[in-house]
Short mmCIF file of C-alpha atoms in Angstrom, two decimals:
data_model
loop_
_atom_site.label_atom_id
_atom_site.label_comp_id
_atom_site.label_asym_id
_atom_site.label_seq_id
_atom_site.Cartn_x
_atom_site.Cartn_y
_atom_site.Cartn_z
CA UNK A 217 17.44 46.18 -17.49
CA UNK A 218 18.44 43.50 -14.89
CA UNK A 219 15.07 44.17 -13.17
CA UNK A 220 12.98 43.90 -16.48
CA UNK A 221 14.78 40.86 -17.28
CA UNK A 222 13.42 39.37 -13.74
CA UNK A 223 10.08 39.88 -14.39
CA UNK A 224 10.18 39.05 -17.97
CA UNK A 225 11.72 35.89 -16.99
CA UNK A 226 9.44 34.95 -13.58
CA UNK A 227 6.32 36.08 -15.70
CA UNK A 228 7.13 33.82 -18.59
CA UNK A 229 7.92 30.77 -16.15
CA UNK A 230 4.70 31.06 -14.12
CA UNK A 231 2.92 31.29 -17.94
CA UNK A 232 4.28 28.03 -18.63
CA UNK A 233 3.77 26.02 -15.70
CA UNK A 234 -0.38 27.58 -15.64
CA UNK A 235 -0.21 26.36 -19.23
CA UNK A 236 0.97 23.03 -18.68
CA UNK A 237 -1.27 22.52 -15.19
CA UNK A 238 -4.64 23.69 -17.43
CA UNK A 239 -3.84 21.72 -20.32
CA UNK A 240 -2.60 18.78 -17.76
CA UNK A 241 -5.84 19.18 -15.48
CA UNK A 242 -7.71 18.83 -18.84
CA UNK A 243 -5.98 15.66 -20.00
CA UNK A 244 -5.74 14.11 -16.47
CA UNK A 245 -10.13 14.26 -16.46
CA UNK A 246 -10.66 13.36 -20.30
CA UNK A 247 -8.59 10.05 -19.22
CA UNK A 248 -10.00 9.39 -16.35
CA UNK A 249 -13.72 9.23 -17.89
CA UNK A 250 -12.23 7.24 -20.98
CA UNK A 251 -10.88 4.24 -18.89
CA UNK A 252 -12.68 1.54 -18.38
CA UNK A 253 -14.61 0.59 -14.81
CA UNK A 254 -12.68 -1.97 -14.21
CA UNK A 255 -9.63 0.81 -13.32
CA UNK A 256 -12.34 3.02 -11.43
CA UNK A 257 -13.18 -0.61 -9.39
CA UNK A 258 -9.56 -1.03 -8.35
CA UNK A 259 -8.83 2.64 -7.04
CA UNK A 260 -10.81 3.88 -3.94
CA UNK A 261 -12.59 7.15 -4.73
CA UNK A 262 -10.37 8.57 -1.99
CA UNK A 263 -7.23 7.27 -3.60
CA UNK A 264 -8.32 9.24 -6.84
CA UNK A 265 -9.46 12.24 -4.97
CA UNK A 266 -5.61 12.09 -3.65
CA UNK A 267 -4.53 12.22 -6.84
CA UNK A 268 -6.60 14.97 -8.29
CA UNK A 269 -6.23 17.41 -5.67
CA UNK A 270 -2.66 16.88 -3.74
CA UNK A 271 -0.92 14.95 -6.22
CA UNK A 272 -1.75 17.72 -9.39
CA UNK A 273 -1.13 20.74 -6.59
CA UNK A 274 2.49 19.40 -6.05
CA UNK A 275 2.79 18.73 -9.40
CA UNK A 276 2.38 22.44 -10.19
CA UNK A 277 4.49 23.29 -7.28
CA UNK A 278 7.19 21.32 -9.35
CA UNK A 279 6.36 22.90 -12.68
CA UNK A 280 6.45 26.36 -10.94
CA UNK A 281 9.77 25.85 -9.73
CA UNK A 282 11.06 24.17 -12.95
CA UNK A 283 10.13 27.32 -15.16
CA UNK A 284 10.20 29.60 -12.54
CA UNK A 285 13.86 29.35 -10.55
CA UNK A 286 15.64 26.27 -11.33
CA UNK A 287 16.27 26.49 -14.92
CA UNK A 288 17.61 29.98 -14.53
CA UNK A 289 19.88 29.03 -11.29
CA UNK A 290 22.12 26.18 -12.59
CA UNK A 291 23.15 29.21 -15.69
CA UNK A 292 24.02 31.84 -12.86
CA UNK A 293 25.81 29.94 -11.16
CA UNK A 294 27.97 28.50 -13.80
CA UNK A 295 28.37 32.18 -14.79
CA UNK A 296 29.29 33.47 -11.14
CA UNK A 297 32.26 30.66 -11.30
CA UNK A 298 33.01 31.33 -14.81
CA UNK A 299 33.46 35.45 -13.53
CA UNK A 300 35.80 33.80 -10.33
CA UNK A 301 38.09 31.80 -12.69
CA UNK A 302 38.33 34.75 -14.72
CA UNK A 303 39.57 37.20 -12.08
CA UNK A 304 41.65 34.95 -10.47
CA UNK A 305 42.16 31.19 -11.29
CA UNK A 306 43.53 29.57 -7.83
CA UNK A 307 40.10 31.14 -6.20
CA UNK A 308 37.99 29.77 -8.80
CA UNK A 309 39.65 26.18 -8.28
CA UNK A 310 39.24 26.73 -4.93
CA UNK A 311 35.72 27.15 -5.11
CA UNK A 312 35.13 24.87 -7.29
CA UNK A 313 37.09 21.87 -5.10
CA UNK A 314 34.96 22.63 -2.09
CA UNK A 315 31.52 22.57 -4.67
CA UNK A 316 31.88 19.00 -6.69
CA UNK A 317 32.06 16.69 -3.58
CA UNK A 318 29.47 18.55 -1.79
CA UNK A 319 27.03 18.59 -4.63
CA UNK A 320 27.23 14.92 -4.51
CA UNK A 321 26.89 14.78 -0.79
CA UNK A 322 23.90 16.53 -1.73
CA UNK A 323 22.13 14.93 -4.15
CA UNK A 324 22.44 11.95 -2.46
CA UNK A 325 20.11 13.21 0.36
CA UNK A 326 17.78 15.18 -1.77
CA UNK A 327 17.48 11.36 -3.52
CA UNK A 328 16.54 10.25 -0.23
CA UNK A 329 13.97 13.06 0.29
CA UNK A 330 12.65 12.12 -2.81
CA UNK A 331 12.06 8.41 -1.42
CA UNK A 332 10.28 9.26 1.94
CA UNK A 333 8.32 12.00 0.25
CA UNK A 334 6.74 8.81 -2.09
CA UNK A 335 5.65 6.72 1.04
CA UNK A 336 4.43 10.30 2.48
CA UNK A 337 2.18 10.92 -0.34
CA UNK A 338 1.35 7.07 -0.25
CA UNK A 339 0.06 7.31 3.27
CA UNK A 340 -1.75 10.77 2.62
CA UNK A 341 -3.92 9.00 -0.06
CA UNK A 342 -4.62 6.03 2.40
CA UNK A 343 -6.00 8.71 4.83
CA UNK A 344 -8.36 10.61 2.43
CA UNK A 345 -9.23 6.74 1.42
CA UNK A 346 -9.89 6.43 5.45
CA UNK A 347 -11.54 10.31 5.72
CA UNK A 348 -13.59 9.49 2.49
CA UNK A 349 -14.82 5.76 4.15
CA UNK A 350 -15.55 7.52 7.52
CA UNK A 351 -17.88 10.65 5.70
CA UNK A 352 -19.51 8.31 3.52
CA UNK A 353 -20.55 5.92 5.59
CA UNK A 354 -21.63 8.16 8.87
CA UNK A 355 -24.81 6.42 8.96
CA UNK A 356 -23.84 2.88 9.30
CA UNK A 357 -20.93 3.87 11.38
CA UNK A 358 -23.11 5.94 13.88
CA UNK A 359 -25.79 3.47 14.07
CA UNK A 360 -23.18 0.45 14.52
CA UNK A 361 -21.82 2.32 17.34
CA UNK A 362 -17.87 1.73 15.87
CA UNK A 363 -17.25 5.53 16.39
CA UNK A 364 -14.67 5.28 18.84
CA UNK A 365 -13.26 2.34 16.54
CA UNK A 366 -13.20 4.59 13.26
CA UNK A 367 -11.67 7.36 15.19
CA UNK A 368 -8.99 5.24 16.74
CA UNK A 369 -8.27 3.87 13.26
CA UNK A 370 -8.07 7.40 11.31
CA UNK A 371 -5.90 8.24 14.06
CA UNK A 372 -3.80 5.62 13.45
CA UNK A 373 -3.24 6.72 10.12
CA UNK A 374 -2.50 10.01 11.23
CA UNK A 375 0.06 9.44 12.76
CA UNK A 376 1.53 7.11 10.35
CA UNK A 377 1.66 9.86 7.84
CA UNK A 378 2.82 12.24 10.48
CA UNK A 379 5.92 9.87 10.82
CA UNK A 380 6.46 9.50 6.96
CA UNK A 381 6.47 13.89 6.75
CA UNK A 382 9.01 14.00 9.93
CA UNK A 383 11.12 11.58 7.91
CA UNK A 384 10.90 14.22 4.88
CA UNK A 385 11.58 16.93 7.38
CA UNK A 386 14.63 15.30 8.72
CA UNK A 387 16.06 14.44 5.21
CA UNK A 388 15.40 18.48 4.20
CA UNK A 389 17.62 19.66 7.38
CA UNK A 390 20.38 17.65 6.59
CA UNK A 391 20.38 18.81 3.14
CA UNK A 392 19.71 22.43 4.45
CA UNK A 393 22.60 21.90 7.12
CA UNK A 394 25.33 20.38 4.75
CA UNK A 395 24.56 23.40 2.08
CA UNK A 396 24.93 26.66 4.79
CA UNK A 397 28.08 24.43 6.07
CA UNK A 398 29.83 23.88 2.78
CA UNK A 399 29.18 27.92 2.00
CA UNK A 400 30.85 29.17 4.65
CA UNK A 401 33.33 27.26 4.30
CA UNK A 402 33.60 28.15 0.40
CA UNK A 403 33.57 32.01 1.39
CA UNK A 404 35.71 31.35 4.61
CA UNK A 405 38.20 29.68 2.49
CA UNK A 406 37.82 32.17 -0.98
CA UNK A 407 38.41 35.15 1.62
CA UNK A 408 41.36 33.63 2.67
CA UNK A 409 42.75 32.64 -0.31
CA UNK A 410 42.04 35.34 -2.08
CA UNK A 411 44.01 37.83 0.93
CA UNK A 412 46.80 35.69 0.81
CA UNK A 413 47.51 36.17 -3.25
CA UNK A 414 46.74 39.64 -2.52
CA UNK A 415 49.42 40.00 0.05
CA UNK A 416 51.93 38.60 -1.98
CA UNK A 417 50.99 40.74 -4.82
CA UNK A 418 50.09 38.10 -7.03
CA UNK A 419 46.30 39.41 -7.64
CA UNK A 420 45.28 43.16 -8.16
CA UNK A 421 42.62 45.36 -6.16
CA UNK A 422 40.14 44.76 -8.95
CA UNK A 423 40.10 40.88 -9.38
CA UNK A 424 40.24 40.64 -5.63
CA UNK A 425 37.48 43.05 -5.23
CA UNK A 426 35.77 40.86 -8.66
CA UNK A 427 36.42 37.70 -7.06
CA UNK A 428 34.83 38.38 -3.92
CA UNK A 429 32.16 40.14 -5.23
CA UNK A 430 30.78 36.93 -7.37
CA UNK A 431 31.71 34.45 -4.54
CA UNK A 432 29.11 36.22 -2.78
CA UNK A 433 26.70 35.93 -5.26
CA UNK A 434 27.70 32.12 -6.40
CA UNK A 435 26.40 31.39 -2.50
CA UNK A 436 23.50 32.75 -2.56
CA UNK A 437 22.92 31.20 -6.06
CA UNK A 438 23.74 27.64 -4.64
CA UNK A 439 21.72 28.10 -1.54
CA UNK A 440 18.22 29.10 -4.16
CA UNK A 441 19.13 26.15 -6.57
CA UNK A 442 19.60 24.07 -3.38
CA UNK A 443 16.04 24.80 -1.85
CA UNK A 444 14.83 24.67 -5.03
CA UNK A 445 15.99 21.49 -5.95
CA UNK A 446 14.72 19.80 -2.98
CA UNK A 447 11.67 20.89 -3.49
CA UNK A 448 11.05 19.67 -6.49
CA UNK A 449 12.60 16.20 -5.28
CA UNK A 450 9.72 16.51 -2.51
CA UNK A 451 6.90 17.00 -5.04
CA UNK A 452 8.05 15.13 -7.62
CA UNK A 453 7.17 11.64 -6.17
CA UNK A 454 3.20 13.27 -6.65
CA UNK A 455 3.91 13.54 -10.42
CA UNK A 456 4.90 10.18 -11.04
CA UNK A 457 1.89 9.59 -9.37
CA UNK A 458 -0.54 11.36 -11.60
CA UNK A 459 1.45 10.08 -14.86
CA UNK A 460 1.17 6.12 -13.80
CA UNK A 461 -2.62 7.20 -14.35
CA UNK A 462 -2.21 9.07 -17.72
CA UNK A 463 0.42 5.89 -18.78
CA UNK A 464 -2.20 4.07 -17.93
CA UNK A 465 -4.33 2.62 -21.26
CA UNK A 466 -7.75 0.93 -20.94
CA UNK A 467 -7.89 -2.70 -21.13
CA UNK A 468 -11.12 -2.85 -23.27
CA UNK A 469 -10.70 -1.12 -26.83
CA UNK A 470 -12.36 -1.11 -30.01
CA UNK A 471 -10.27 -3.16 -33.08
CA UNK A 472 -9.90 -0.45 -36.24
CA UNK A 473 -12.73 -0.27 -38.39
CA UNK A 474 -15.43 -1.87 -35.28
CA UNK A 475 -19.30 -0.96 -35.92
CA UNK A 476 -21.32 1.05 -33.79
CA UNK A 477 -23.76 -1.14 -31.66
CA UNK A 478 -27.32 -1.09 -33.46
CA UNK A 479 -30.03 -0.52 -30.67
CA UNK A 480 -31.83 -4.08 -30.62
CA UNK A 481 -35.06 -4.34 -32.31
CA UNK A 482 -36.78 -7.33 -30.86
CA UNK A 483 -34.66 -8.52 -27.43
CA UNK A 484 -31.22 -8.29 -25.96
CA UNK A 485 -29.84 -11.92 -25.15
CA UNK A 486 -26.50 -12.86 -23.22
CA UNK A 487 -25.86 -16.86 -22.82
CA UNK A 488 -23.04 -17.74 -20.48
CA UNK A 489 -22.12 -14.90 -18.81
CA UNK A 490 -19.56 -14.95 -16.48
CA UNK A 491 -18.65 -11.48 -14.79
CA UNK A 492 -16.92 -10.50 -11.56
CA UNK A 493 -15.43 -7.31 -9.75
CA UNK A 494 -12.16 -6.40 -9.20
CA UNK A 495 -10.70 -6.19 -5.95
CA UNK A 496 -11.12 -2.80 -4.71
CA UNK A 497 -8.19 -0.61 -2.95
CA UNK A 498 -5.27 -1.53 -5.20
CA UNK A 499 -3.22 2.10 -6.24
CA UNK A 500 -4.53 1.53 -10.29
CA UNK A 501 -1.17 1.23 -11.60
CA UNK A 502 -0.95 -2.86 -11.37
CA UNK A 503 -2.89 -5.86 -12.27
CA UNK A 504 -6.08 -5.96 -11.30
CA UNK A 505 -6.98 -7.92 -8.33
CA UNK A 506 -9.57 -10.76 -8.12
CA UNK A 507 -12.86 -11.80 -6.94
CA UNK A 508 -15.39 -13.96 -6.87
CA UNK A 509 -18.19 -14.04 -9.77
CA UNK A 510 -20.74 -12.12 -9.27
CA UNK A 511 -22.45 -13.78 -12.87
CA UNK A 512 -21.94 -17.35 -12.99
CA UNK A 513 -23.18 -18.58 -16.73
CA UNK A 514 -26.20 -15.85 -16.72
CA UNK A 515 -28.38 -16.54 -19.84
CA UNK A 516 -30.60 -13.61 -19.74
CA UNK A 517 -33.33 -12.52 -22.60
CA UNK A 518 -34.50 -8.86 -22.20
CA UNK A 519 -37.53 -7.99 -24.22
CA UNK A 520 -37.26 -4.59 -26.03
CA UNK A 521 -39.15 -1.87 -23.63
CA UNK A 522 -38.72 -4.02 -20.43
CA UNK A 523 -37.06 -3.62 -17.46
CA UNK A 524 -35.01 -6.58 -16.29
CA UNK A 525 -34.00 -5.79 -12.37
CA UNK A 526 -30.87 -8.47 -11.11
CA UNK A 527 -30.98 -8.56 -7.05
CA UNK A 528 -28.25 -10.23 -4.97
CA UNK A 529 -28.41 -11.60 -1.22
CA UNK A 530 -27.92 -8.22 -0.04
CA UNK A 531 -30.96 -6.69 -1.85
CA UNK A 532 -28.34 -4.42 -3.87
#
């Protein structure tokens, strides 16, 4: 039964988190197309490509894990301290002394972790934004001769996001290091405890047998919910990421009750148009930046079946 219950349980988390990714995935596109250009002028294609492959990957990593482990861990291991007070109540305080201040050691860390792994995926994006430049522009770049310029600069990058990761890294270990410490010393000190009241007769074979057995099992619950745990706090900087997008509503919208455009039957006039682009390589979560017009106080009369071409200095 234990066994069925596993699968049942693993099979039904992984169902969830495929269902929420495909119906996410879905969402995340359908928005995308519906905002309006001025969004797709502030983020570089890179930026988005970021967000639609790395960002939504870690974001099912975190949905995985959420279904998957960590909602079933925090219950076990409530239930493995429950079974210690039960068979003997000093080793269950015990236990649970040495767990309360070293959870909050913990989260504190994983809290950093969750920091650093932000500015990592920040920096990531800014090197597909650099990878995505560099690809796109080959041409220009190879017949400008700035090779060794564009490879210094990606490299640059590189590294900055190589520091950002070791930061992450570092954060993980001590998080890693402080849990396999603080077990130990929970089964060093349960074991000891628990010999002592046997010694003096004031716990049976059973509950010391009990006791031990589901201090054992309460460690290696804590050290699943503790890897688990941090890494979701890892990933979940990339979903806040993805839902500043999906939060995100588009600035032009039609009023309730707005007619459909009628196509023109004799010419197409604007008088005193005044457009410009927004800056470009903002993340898409803030204002817009600004530019100069690109339209200053166009009047413009297009005849029905003609083709009016505008052309700027630069031929484009």
């Amino acid at each position: 039964p234990l066994g069925v219950l596993a699968y049942s349980a693993w099979l039904t988390g992984q169902y969830l988190a495929n269902r929420c990714m495909r119906d996410l995935r879905s969402r995340f596109v359908a928005h995308l197309v519906r905002l309006d250009l001025a969004f797709h002028g502030e983020l570089a294609r890179g930026e988005l490509l970021a967000r639609v492959t790395s960002d939504l990957d870690r974001l099912y990593s975190v949905q995985s894990l959420l279904f998957g482990k960590f909602i079933q861990r925090p219950a076990l291991a409530v239930g493995y301290v429950g079974a210690v007070f039960w068979a003997s109540w000093q080793i269950g305080l015990a236990v649970f002394v040495v767990l309360v201040p070293i959870g909050a050691i913990i989260a504190r860390i994983l809290r950093k972790t969750r920091h650093r792994s932000q500015r990592a995926q920040e920096t990531l994006a800014t090197t597909l934004i650099a990878f995505e430049q560099i690809t796109g522009g080959i041409r220009v770049i190879k017949t400008m001769g700035s090779t060794e310029r564009e490879v210094a600069r990606y490299a640059g990058l590189n590294d900055d996001l190589y520091g950002d990761r070791q930061r992450v890294a570092r954060a993980r270990a001590q998080s890693e290091g402080i849990t396999q410490g603080s077990v130990l010393l929970m089964a060093g000190g349960a074991m000891f405890l628990a010999s002592l009241l046997f010694v003096r007769g004031w716990i049976t074979p059973s509950d010391l047998l009990v006791s031990l057995t589901f201090v054992g099992l309460l460690i290696g619950a804590l050290r699943e919910l503790q890897k688990v745990w941090g890494d979701i706090q890892e990933n979940l900087p990339a979903a806040e990421r993805v839902f500043a997008i999906l939060d995100r509503q588009p600035r032009l919208i039609d009023q309730p009750g707005a007619l459909a455009v009628k196509p023109p039957k004799s010419e197409l006039r604007l008088e005193g148009v005044t457009f410009g682009y927004a800056a470009m390589g903002s993340t898409g979560t803030g204002e817009p930046g600004t530019s100069e017009p690109v339209l200053d106080q166009i009047d413009l009369v297009i005849p029905v079946g003609r083709t009016t071409a505008l052309v700027g200095p630069s031929g484009g």
